[in-house]
Amino acid sequence: MAGRTNIYFDHNAGAAMRPQAVELVRALTGVTGNPSSVHGAGRAARAHIEKARAQVALLAGVPASHVTFTSGASEANVTALSPIWRKGRGEARFFRLLVGASEHASVIAGGRFAKDAIELLPVDGDGLVDADHLARRLAELSDEAAAREGARILVSVMAANNETGAVQPLARIGEIVAAAGAILHVDAVQAAGRVALDMAGWQADSIALSAHKIGGPQGAGALVVRNAGLKPAPLLTGGGQEHWNRAGTENVAAIAGFGIAAELCAQEINHWDEIRRLRDGFESGLRHIWSDTFIFSGGVERLANTSCFAVPGVAAETALIALDLEGIACSSGSACSSGKVSVSHVLTAMGVEERLARCALRVSFSPDARAEEVEVFLAAWRRLSERMRGAGAGRAA
């Protein structure tokens, strides 16, 4: 067996924590001071939170007051997917939730909507939401909305898919949603720091962000709104923290780490062009080894760092174990399935046959990925895939 090389190609599941964030979190861990207290220690804690709020707001392109910190993006998504939003001193009510069929599990679950109020929007073979279907469905629901005395429709479409990297045509989707008088929420977790977050251009009313996807600590996220006068009803109620948008004492250290990570990742957007070239070379190498390698969402715009691929007959579960023994970490898709390797709902929604879907692997590069690491992966991939294909072991059923 080859020696361990410790190559981490699972950046979409969780980015390595940035040294600056590590240093800041370490410095703040154990520091006394409730950020809601008025004494000096409390004010010092509050200052760290407000600095982070400004840093995250800059990444999102909104005023700092539009950012609410949460425990992560899943909480932000569930908060946004509410049948009731606050609108000025009144409220907006929603009777239907439309979500893309390839969304993250926290969105597919529908948040606080009743199950019979949730509807999946079909995606095409590349994982893009069918915008024409969305327009037709919103038109069909318009009469029902009028009959419900102004009740509206909430639409949730992610900016970029965590498994395939496919980037959704949000400008068109946002135009359709706005024209229908509906509201748009965007899970922007994977897009943050890799593509520009353009809430105005997307006409997105809210977005969800995650600290640990951009090199911050786990356990912090944010819900960002475009209009301070239109926001979801709080998920957690009780105290007045986060301007009454989310009760509970803030995790000062994690939020501060989130802030510095947001500031740093905003400076890396242009660097992803280099990673795209690395990714494209990686995929050329895969095809050189096996000409029947299939690249999912390969025909549309993708995140520069993401490659989801399959070789027929090379089962993902077996390949992941073999690669791990080589010291290489990658995944078979989303990291939110309790460590299980199963058929991806994203690929299923895209119409991928189960035999091929069971062979799907995802490689996602960090901004620091190197060509030498890619060569090590490809060498290991050649060895193990030849072994698996030759012996027939692990062949997808």
Short mmCIF file of C-alpha atoms in Angstrom, two decimals:
data_model
loop_
_atom_site.label_atom_id
_atom_site.label_comp_id
_atom_site.label_asym_id
_atom_site.label_seq_id
_atom_site.Cartn_x
_atom_site.Cartn_y
_atom_site.Cartn_z
CA MET A 1 0.00 0.00 0.00
CA ALA A 2 1.24 3.47 -0.85
CA GLY A 3 2.31 5.77 1.97
CA ARG A 4 -0.15 8.31 3.23
CA THR A 5 0.01 11.58 1.32
CA ASN A 6 -2.79 13.43 3.12
CA ILE A 7 -4.31 15.08 0.07
CA TYR A 8 -7.59 16.83 0.89
CA PHE A 9 -9.85 17.10 -2.15
CA ASP A 10 -13.13 17.57 -0.26
CA HIS A 11 -13.19 21.37 0.00
CA ASN A 12 -16.96 21.59 -0.67
CA ALA A 13 -17.66 19.52 2.43
CA GLY A 14 -15.54 21.72 4.65
CA ALA A 15 -12.67 24.07 3.93
CA ALA A 16 -9.49 24.03 5.96
CA MET A 17 -9.69 26.71 8.63
CA ARG A 18 -7.61 29.73 7.68
CA PRO A 19 -4.63 30.44 9.95
CA GLN A 20 -5.96 33.95 10.63
CA ALA A 21 -9.30 32.49 11.72
CA VAL A 22 -7.58 29.88 13.89
CA GLU A 23 -5.55 32.57 15.61
CA LEU A 24 -8.57 34.78 16.23
CA VAL A 25 -10.80 31.95 17.48
CA ARG A 26 -8.04 30.73 19.78
CA ALA A 27 -7.59 34.23 21.20
CA LEU A 28 -11.32 34.61 21.86
CA THR A 29 -12.00 31.13 23.24
CA GLY A 30 -12.59 31.41 26.94
CA VAL A 31 -12.72 35.22 26.93
CA THR A 32 -15.40 36.35 29.35
CA GLY A 33 -18.13 38.70 28.23
CA ASN A 34 -21.72 38.28 27.07
CA PRO A 35 -22.19 40.47 23.99
CA SER A 36 -25.58 41.57 25.32
CA SER A 37 -24.05 42.96 28.53
CA VAL A 38 -23.42 46.69 28.89
CA HIS A 39 -20.17 46.47 30.83
CA GLY A 40 -16.72 46.62 29.24
CA ALA A 41 -16.32 42.89 28.72
CA GLY A 42 -19.74 42.72 27.07
CA ARG A 43 -18.99 45.68 24.84
CA ALA A 44 -15.70 44.10 23.76
CA ALA A 45 -17.53 40.90 22.76
CA ARG A 46 -20.14 42.95 20.91
CA ALA A 47 -17.41 44.75 19.00
CA HIS A 48 -16.09 41.44 17.62
CA ILE A 49 -19.57 40.48 16.45
CA GLU A 50 -20.25 43.81 14.78
CA LYS A 51 -16.89 43.76 13.03
CA ALA A 52 -17.70 40.30 11.69
CA ARG A 53 -21.14 41.47 10.63
CA ALA A 54 -19.55 44.22 8.54
CA GLN A 55 -17.08 41.74 7.01
CA VAL A 56 -19.81 39.26 6.03
CA ALA A 57 -21.99 42.09 4.73
CA LEU A 58 -19.15 43.25 2.48
CA LEU A 59 -18.86 39.76 1.01
CA ALA A 60 -22.63 39.70 0.39
CA GLY A 61 -22.79 43.28 -0.90
CA VAL A 62 -25.35 44.55 1.60
CA PRO A 63 -25.43 46.87 4.64
CA ALA A 64 -24.26 45.26 7.87
CA SER A 65 -27.73 45.53 9.41
CA HIS A 66 -29.00 43.02 6.84
CA VAL A 67 -26.89 40.16 8.29
CA THR A 68 -28.20 37.82 11.01
CA PHE A 69 -25.79 35.28 12.46
CA THR A 70 -26.94 31.68 12.90
CA SER A 71 -25.40 28.37 13.91
CA GLY A 72 -24.81 27.50 10.26
CA ALA A 73 -26.33 27.57 6.79
CA SER A 74 -28.85 24.82 7.57
CA GLU A 75 -30.36 27.01 10.28
CA ALA A 76 -30.29 29.98 7.91
CA ASN A 77 -32.14 27.97 5.26
CA VAL A 78 -34.75 26.69 7.69
CA THR A 79 -35.25 30.23 8.99
CA ALA A 80 -35.80 31.56 5.48
CA LEU A 81 -38.20 28.77 4.51
CA SER A 82 -41.00 30.13 6.66
CA PRO A 83 -44.68 30.54 5.72
CA ILE A 84 -44.58 33.90 7.50
CA TRP A 85 -42.19 36.78 6.84
CA ARG A 86 -42.20 40.14 8.51
CA LYS A 87 -42.96 43.02 6.16
CA GLY A 88 -42.51 46.37 7.82
CA ARG A 89 -44.91 46.33 10.76
CA GLY A 90 -47.07 43.72 9.12
CA GLU A 91 -46.41 40.34 7.59
CA ALA A 92 -46.27 38.46 4.32
CA ARG A 93 -47.76 34.97 4.17
CA PHE A 94 -46.84 32.14 1.82
CA PHE A 95 -49.06 29.20 0.90
CA ARG A 96 -46.63 27.35 -1.35
CA LEU A 97 -42.88 26.64 -1.41
CA LEU A 98 -41.18 25.77 -4.69
CA VAL A 99 -37.68 24.32 -4.38
CA GLY A 100 -35.23 23.00 -6.94
CA ALA A 101 -35.06 19.21 -7.00
CA SER A 102 -31.26 19.31 -6.64
CA GLU A 103 -31.17 21.54 -3.55
CA HIS A 104 -29.29 20.84 -0.33
CA ALA A 105 -31.11 18.58 2.14
CA SER A 106 -31.89 21.50 4.47
CA VAL A 107 -33.89 23.10 1.63
CA ILE A 108 -35.47 19.95 0.22
CA ALA A 109 -36.93 19.31 3.69
CA GLY A 110 -38.94 22.52 3.32
CA GLY A 111 -38.10 24.29 6.55
CA ARG A 112 -41.26 25.32 8.40
CA PHE A 113 -43.66 24.62 5.55
CA ALA A 114 -46.16 21.76 5.79
CA LYS A 115 -45.24 18.82 3.59
CA ASP A 116 -48.26 19.29 1.33
CA ALA A 117 -47.20 22.89 0.65
CA ILE A 118 -43.78 21.91 -0.74
CA GLU A 119 -43.27 21.35 -4.45
CA LEU A 120 -40.10 20.30 -6.27
CA LEU A 121 -39.01 22.11 -9.41
CA PRO A 122 -37.55 19.75 -12.05
CA VAL A 123 -33.97 20.13 -13.23
CA ASP A 124 -32.46 19.17 -16.55
CA GLY A 125 -29.68 16.68 -17.24
CA ASP A 126 -27.07 19.21 -16.14
CA GLY A 127 -28.88 20.00 -12.89
CA LEU A 128 -30.24 23.41 -13.89
CA VAL A 129 -33.73 24.38 -12.76
CA ASP A 130 -36.22 24.40 -15.62
CA ALA A 131 -36.92 28.13 -15.74
CA ASP A 132 -39.78 27.73 -18.22
CA HIS A 133 -41.48 25.25 -15.90
CA LEU A 134 -41.01 27.66 -13.00
CA ALA A 135 -42.66 30.48 -14.98
CA ARG A 136 -45.59 28.27 -15.96
CA ARG A 137 -46.06 27.00 -12.41
CA LEU A 138 -46.04 30.48 -10.93
CA ALA A 139 -48.64 31.55 -13.50
CA GLU A 140 -50.80 28.52 -12.67
CA LEU A 141 -50.66 29.36 -8.97
CA SER A 142 -51.52 33.03 -9.43
CA ASP A 143 -55.30 32.50 -9.23
CA GLU A 144 -54.93 30.47 -6.05
CA ALA A 145 -52.75 33.20 -4.58
CA ALA A 146 -55.40 35.82 -5.35
CA ALA A 147 -58.09 33.65 -3.79
CA ARG A 148 -56.02 33.41 -0.62
CA GLU A 149 -56.20 37.17 -0.09
CA GLY A 150 -52.70 38.05 -1.13
CA ALA A 151 -50.86 34.94 0.07
CA ARG A 152 -47.66 34.57 -1.90
CA ILE A 153 -45.24 31.93 -3.14
CA LEU A 154 -41.71 31.36 -1.85
CA VAL A 155 -39.09 29.98 -4.24
CA SER A 156 -35.74 28.54 -3.16
CA VAL A 157 -32.96 27.87 -5.69
CA MET A 158 -29.29 27.44 -4.79
CA ALA A 159 -26.58 29.53 -6.42
CA ALA A 160 -24.28 26.57 -7.12
CA ASN A 161 -24.69 22.88 -6.48
CA ASN A 162 -22.51 21.35 -3.78
CA GLU A 163 -22.16 18.03 -5.60
CA THR A 164 -21.77 18.87 -9.29
CA GLY A 165 -20.76 22.53 -9.04
CA ALA A 166 -23.48 23.54 -11.54
CA VAL A 167 -24.18 27.28 -11.34
CA GLN A 168 -27.86 28.15 -11.60
CA PRO A 169 -29.06 30.92 -13.97
CA LEU A 170 -30.18 33.05 -11.04
CA ALA A 171 -30.58 36.29 -12.98
CA ARG A 172 -33.26 34.69 -15.14
CA ILE A 173 -34.82 32.82 -12.25
CA GLY A 174 -34.93 35.97 -10.15
CA GLU A 175 -36.60 37.89 -12.97
CA ILE A 176 -39.28 35.22 -13.30
CA VAL A 177 -39.89 35.10 -9.54
CA ALA A 178 -40.07 38.88 -9.18
CA ALA A 179 -42.44 39.24 -12.15
CA ALA A 180 -44.81 36.79 -10.46
CA GLY A 181 -44.74 38.72 -7.19
CA ALA A 182 -43.05 35.80 -5.42
CA ILE A 183 -40.07 35.80 -3.05
CA LEU A 184 -36.69 34.20 -3.78
CA HIS A 185 -34.33 32.61 -1.27
CA VAL A 186 -30.89 31.46 -2.41
CA ASP A 187 -28.61 28.95 -0.70
CA ALA A 188 -25.33 30.68 -1.59
CA VAL A 189 -23.08 28.47 0.55
CA GLN A 190 -20.93 27.01 -2.23
CA ALA A 191 -20.89 30.19 -4.31
CA ALA A 192 -19.52 32.46 -1.57
CA GLY A 193 -15.97 33.52 -2.34
CA ARG A 194 -15.90 31.65 -5.66
CA VAL A 195 -18.35 33.75 -7.65
CA ALA A 196 -19.63 37.25 -6.94
CA LEU A 197 -22.68 37.31 -4.68
CA ASP A 198 -25.14 39.56 -6.47
CA MET A 199 -28.37 39.73 -4.50
CA ALA A 200 -29.60 42.71 -6.53
CA GLY A 201 -28.81 41.08 -9.88
CA TRP A 202 -30.37 37.81 -8.75
CA GLN A 203 -33.34 39.69 -7.23
CA ALA A 204 -32.82 37.41 -4.25
CA ASP A 205 -34.68 38.44 -1.11
CA SER A 206 -32.44 36.35 1.16
CA ILE A 207 -29.35 34.17 1.01
CA ALA A 208 -27.74 31.64 3.35
CA LEU A 209 -24.00 31.53 4.06
CA SER A 210 -21.73 29.17 6.01
CA ALA A 211 -18.45 29.91 7.80
CA HIS A 212 -16.77 26.54 7.44
CA LYS A 213 -17.19 26.45 3.65
CA ILE A 214 -14.97 29.51 3.28
CA GLY A 215 -12.27 28.74 5.85
CA GLY A 216 -14.02 29.85 9.01
CA PRO A 217 -14.93 27.67 12.00
CA GLN A 218 -17.76 25.19 12.06
CA GLY A 219 -20.88 26.29 13.92
CA ALA A 220 -21.45 29.73 12.37
CA GLY A 221 -23.51 30.90 9.43
CA ALA A 222 -25.65 33.80 8.34
CA LEU A 223 -28.99 34.69 6.87
CA VAL A 224 -28.68 37.82 4.74
CA VAL A 225 -31.66 39.83 3.46
CA ARG A 226 -31.72 42.33 0.61
CA ASN A 227 -34.40 44.54 2.15
CA ALA A 228 -34.30 45.15 5.90
CA GLY A 229 -38.06 45.62 5.84
CA LEU A 230 -38.74 42.13 4.47
CA LYS A 231 -37.36 39.18 6.43
CA PRO A 232 -38.44 35.75 7.71
CA ALA A 233 -40.12 35.42 11.08
CA PRO A 234 -37.49 34.27 13.60
CA LEU A 235 -36.93 30.55 13.98
CA LEU A 236 -35.53 30.92 17.49
CA THR A 237 -37.48 33.28 19.71
CA GLY A 238 -37.08 34.52 23.25
CA GLY A 239 -34.27 37.04 23.64
CA GLY A 240 -33.52 40.12 21.60
CA GLN A 241 -30.17 39.00 20.24
CA GLU A 242 -29.37 39.68 16.59
CA HIS A 243 -31.82 42.59 16.61
CA TRP A 244 -34.67 40.24 17.56
CA ASN A 245 -34.02 38.12 14.46
CA ARG A 246 -32.47 35.13 16.24
CA ALA A 247 -32.63 34.50 19.98
CA GLY A 248 -29.72 33.00 21.89
CA THR A 249 -26.33 34.24 23.02
CA GLU A 250 -24.04 34.60 20.02
CA ASN A 251 -21.00 32.36 19.55
CA VAL A 252 -18.51 35.21 19.62
CA ALA A 253 -15.37 33.25 18.70
CA ALA A 254 -17.01 31.40 15.79
CA ILE A 255 -18.65 34.55 14.45
CA ALA A 256 -15.37 36.47 14.62
CA GLY A 257 -13.65 33.65 12.74
CA PHE A 258 -16.44 33.74 10.17
CA GLY A 259 -15.84 37.45 9.69
CA ILE A 260 -12.13 37.22 8.99
CA ALA A 261 -12.71 34.26 6.64
CA ALA A 262 -15.32 36.29 4.73
CA GLU A 263 -12.91 39.17 4.37
CA LEU A 264 -10.13 36.92 3.08
CA CYS A 265 -12.20 34.81 0.70
CA ALA A 266 -13.57 37.94 -0.98
CA GLN A 267 -9.99 38.59 -2.13
CA GLU A 268 -9.66 35.17 -3.82
CA ILE A 269 -12.32 35.30 -6.51
CA ASN A 270 -9.82 35.93 -9.33
CA HIS A 271 -7.57 33.12 -8.06
CA TRP A 272 -10.20 30.52 -8.95
CA ASP A 273 -9.29 30.87 -12.63
CA GLU A 274 -6.07 29.00 -11.83
CA ILE A 275 -8.04 26.31 -10.02
CA ARG A 276 -10.37 25.98 -13.01
CA ARG A 277 -7.39 25.23 -15.22
CA LEU A 278 -6.22 22.67 -12.67
CA ARG A 279 -9.71 21.11 -12.59
CA ASP A 280 -9.90 20.95 -16.38
CA GLY A 281 -6.48 19.28 -16.52
CA PHE A 282 -7.62 16.83 -13.85
CA GLU A 283 -10.66 15.87 -15.93
CA SER A 284 -8.51 15.45 -19.03
CA GLY A 285 -6.34 13.09 -16.99
CA LEU A 286 -9.39 11.11 -15.90
CA ARG A 287 -10.51 10.68 -19.50
CA HIS A 288 -7.02 9.69 -20.54
CA ILE A 289 -7.15 6.86 -18.00
CA TRP A 290 -10.71 5.83 -18.90
CA SER A 291 -12.28 7.29 -22.04
CA ASP A 292 -15.77 6.44 -20.78
CA THR A 293 -15.40 8.70 -17.73
CA PHE A 294 -18.58 10.71 -17.34
CA ILE A 295 -18.41 14.31 -16.02
CA PHE A 296 -21.68 15.42 -14.47
CA SER A 297 -22.85 18.96 -15.37
CA GLY A 298 -19.86 19.13 -17.69
CA GLY A 299 -21.82 21.07 -20.32
CA VAL A 300 -22.73 24.09 -18.18
CA GLU A 301 -21.03 26.69 -16.04
CA ARG A 302 -19.65 25.10 -12.87
CA LEU A 303 -17.75 26.16 -9.81
CA ALA A 304 -14.11 26.29 -10.82
CA ASN A 305 -13.02 23.81 -8.15
CA THR A 306 -15.63 21.08 -8.53
CA SER A 307 -15.58 17.86 -10.54
CA CYS A 308 -18.23 15.18 -10.11
CA PHE A 309 -17.41 12.16 -12.27
CA ALA A 310 -18.04 8.45 -12.65
CA VAL A 311 -16.40 5.50 -14.35
CA PRO A 312 -18.94 2.74 -15.05
CA GLY A 313 -18.19 -0.33 -12.96
CA VAL A 314 -16.10 1.51 -10.35
CA ALA A 315 -18.42 1.82 -7.34
CA ALA A 316 -18.07 4.99 -5.30
CA GLU A 317 -18.08 3.32 -1.90
CA THR A 318 -15.21 0.99 -2.77
CA ALA A 319 -13.27 3.77 -4.51
CA LEU A 320 -13.61 6.13 -1.53
CA ILE A 321 -12.17 3.54 0.83
CA ALA A 322 -9.31 2.73 -1.53
CA LEU A 323 -8.47 6.40 -2.03
CA ASP A 324 -8.59 7.01 1.71
CA LEU A 325 -6.05 4.22 2.19
CA GLU A 326 -3.86 6.12 -0.27
CA GLY A 327 -4.21 9.23 1.91
CA ILE A 328 -6.60 11.00 -0.47
CA ALA A 329 -9.87 12.49 0.80
CA CYS A 330 -12.75 13.09 -1.58
CA SER A 331 -16.46 12.24 -1.42
CA SER A 332 -19.41 10.75 -3.22
CA GLY A 333 -21.49 13.92 -2.93
CA SER A 334 -22.97 15.88 -0.07
CA ALA A 335 -21.40 15.55 3.38
CA CYS A 336 -24.77 15.77 5.14
CA SER A 337 -25.76 12.10 5.12
CA SER A 338 -24.27 10.77 8.37
CA GLY A 339 -21.26 9.30 6.57
CA LYS A 340 -23.39 7.07 4.37
CA VAL A 341 -22.62 6.41 0.72
CA SER A 342 -25.91 6.26 -1.16
CA VAL A 343 -27.34 7.31 -4.49
CA SER A 344 -27.30 11.08 -4.75
CA HIS A 345 -30.71 12.74 -4.90
CA VAL A 346 -29.05 15.40 -7.06
CA LEU A 347 -28.04 12.87 -9.72
CA THR A 348 -31.41 11.16 -9.47
CA ALA A 349 -33.13 14.50 -10.12
CA MET A 350 -30.86 14.95 -13.14
CA GLY A 351 -32.11 11.64 -14.56
CA VAL A 352 -28.85 9.74 -14.07
CA GLU A 353 -29.30 5.96 -14.08
CA GLU A 354 -28.75 4.36 -10.70
CA ARG A 355 -25.93 2.12 -12.00
CA LEU A 356 -23.92 5.18 -12.99
CA ALA A 357 -24.98 7.29 -10.00
CA ARG A 358 -23.57 4.65 -7.65
CA CYS A 359 -20.17 5.24 -9.25
CA ALA A 360 -20.16 9.03 -8.77
CA LEU A 361 -17.27 10.68 -6.94
CA ARG A 362 -16.79 14.35 -6.17
CA VAL A 363 -13.41 16.03 -6.10
CA SER A 364 -13.43 19.62 -4.86
CA PHE A 365 -10.20 21.60 -4.75
CA SER A 366 -9.14 24.25 -2.25
CA PRO A 367 -7.62 27.54 -3.41
CA ASP A 368 -4.24 26.05 -2.46
CA ALA A 369 -4.55 22.85 -4.50
CA ARG A 370 -1.41 21.95 -6.45
CA ALA A 371 -0.74 20.20 -9.74
CA GLU A 372 1.47 17.66 -7.94
CA GLU A 373 -1.49 16.58 -5.81
CA VAL A 374 -3.57 16.05 -8.93
CA GLU A 375 -0.84 13.83 -10.37
CA VAL A 376 -0.77 11.76 -7.18
CA PHE A 377 -4.56 11.35 -7.35
CA LEU A 378 -4.50 10.32 -11.01
CA ALA A 379 -1.78 7.76 -10.39
CA ALA A 380 -3.74 6.29 -7.50
CA TRP A 381 -6.94 6.39 -9.55
CA ARG A 382 -5.34 4.45 -12.38
CA ARG A 383 -4.12 1.73 -10.01
CA LEU A 384 -7.33 1.25 -8.11
CA SER A 385 -9.73 1.56 -11.05
CA GLU A 386 -7.72 -0.97 -13.09
CA ARG A 387 -7.82 -3.30 -10.11
CA MET A 388 -11.53 -2.84 -9.56
CA ARG A 389 -12.45 -3.19 -13.21
CA GLY A 390 -10.13 -6.10 -13.76
CA ALA A 391 -11.45 -8.07 -10.81
CA GLY A 392 -15.04 -6.95 -11.22
CA ALA A 393 -15.04 -5.98 -7.53
CA GLY A 394 -17.37 -3.29 -6.34
CA ARG A 395 -19.19 -3.20 -9.68
CA ALA A 396 -22.39 -1.16 -9.40
CA ALA A 397 -25.48 -3.32 -9.21
#
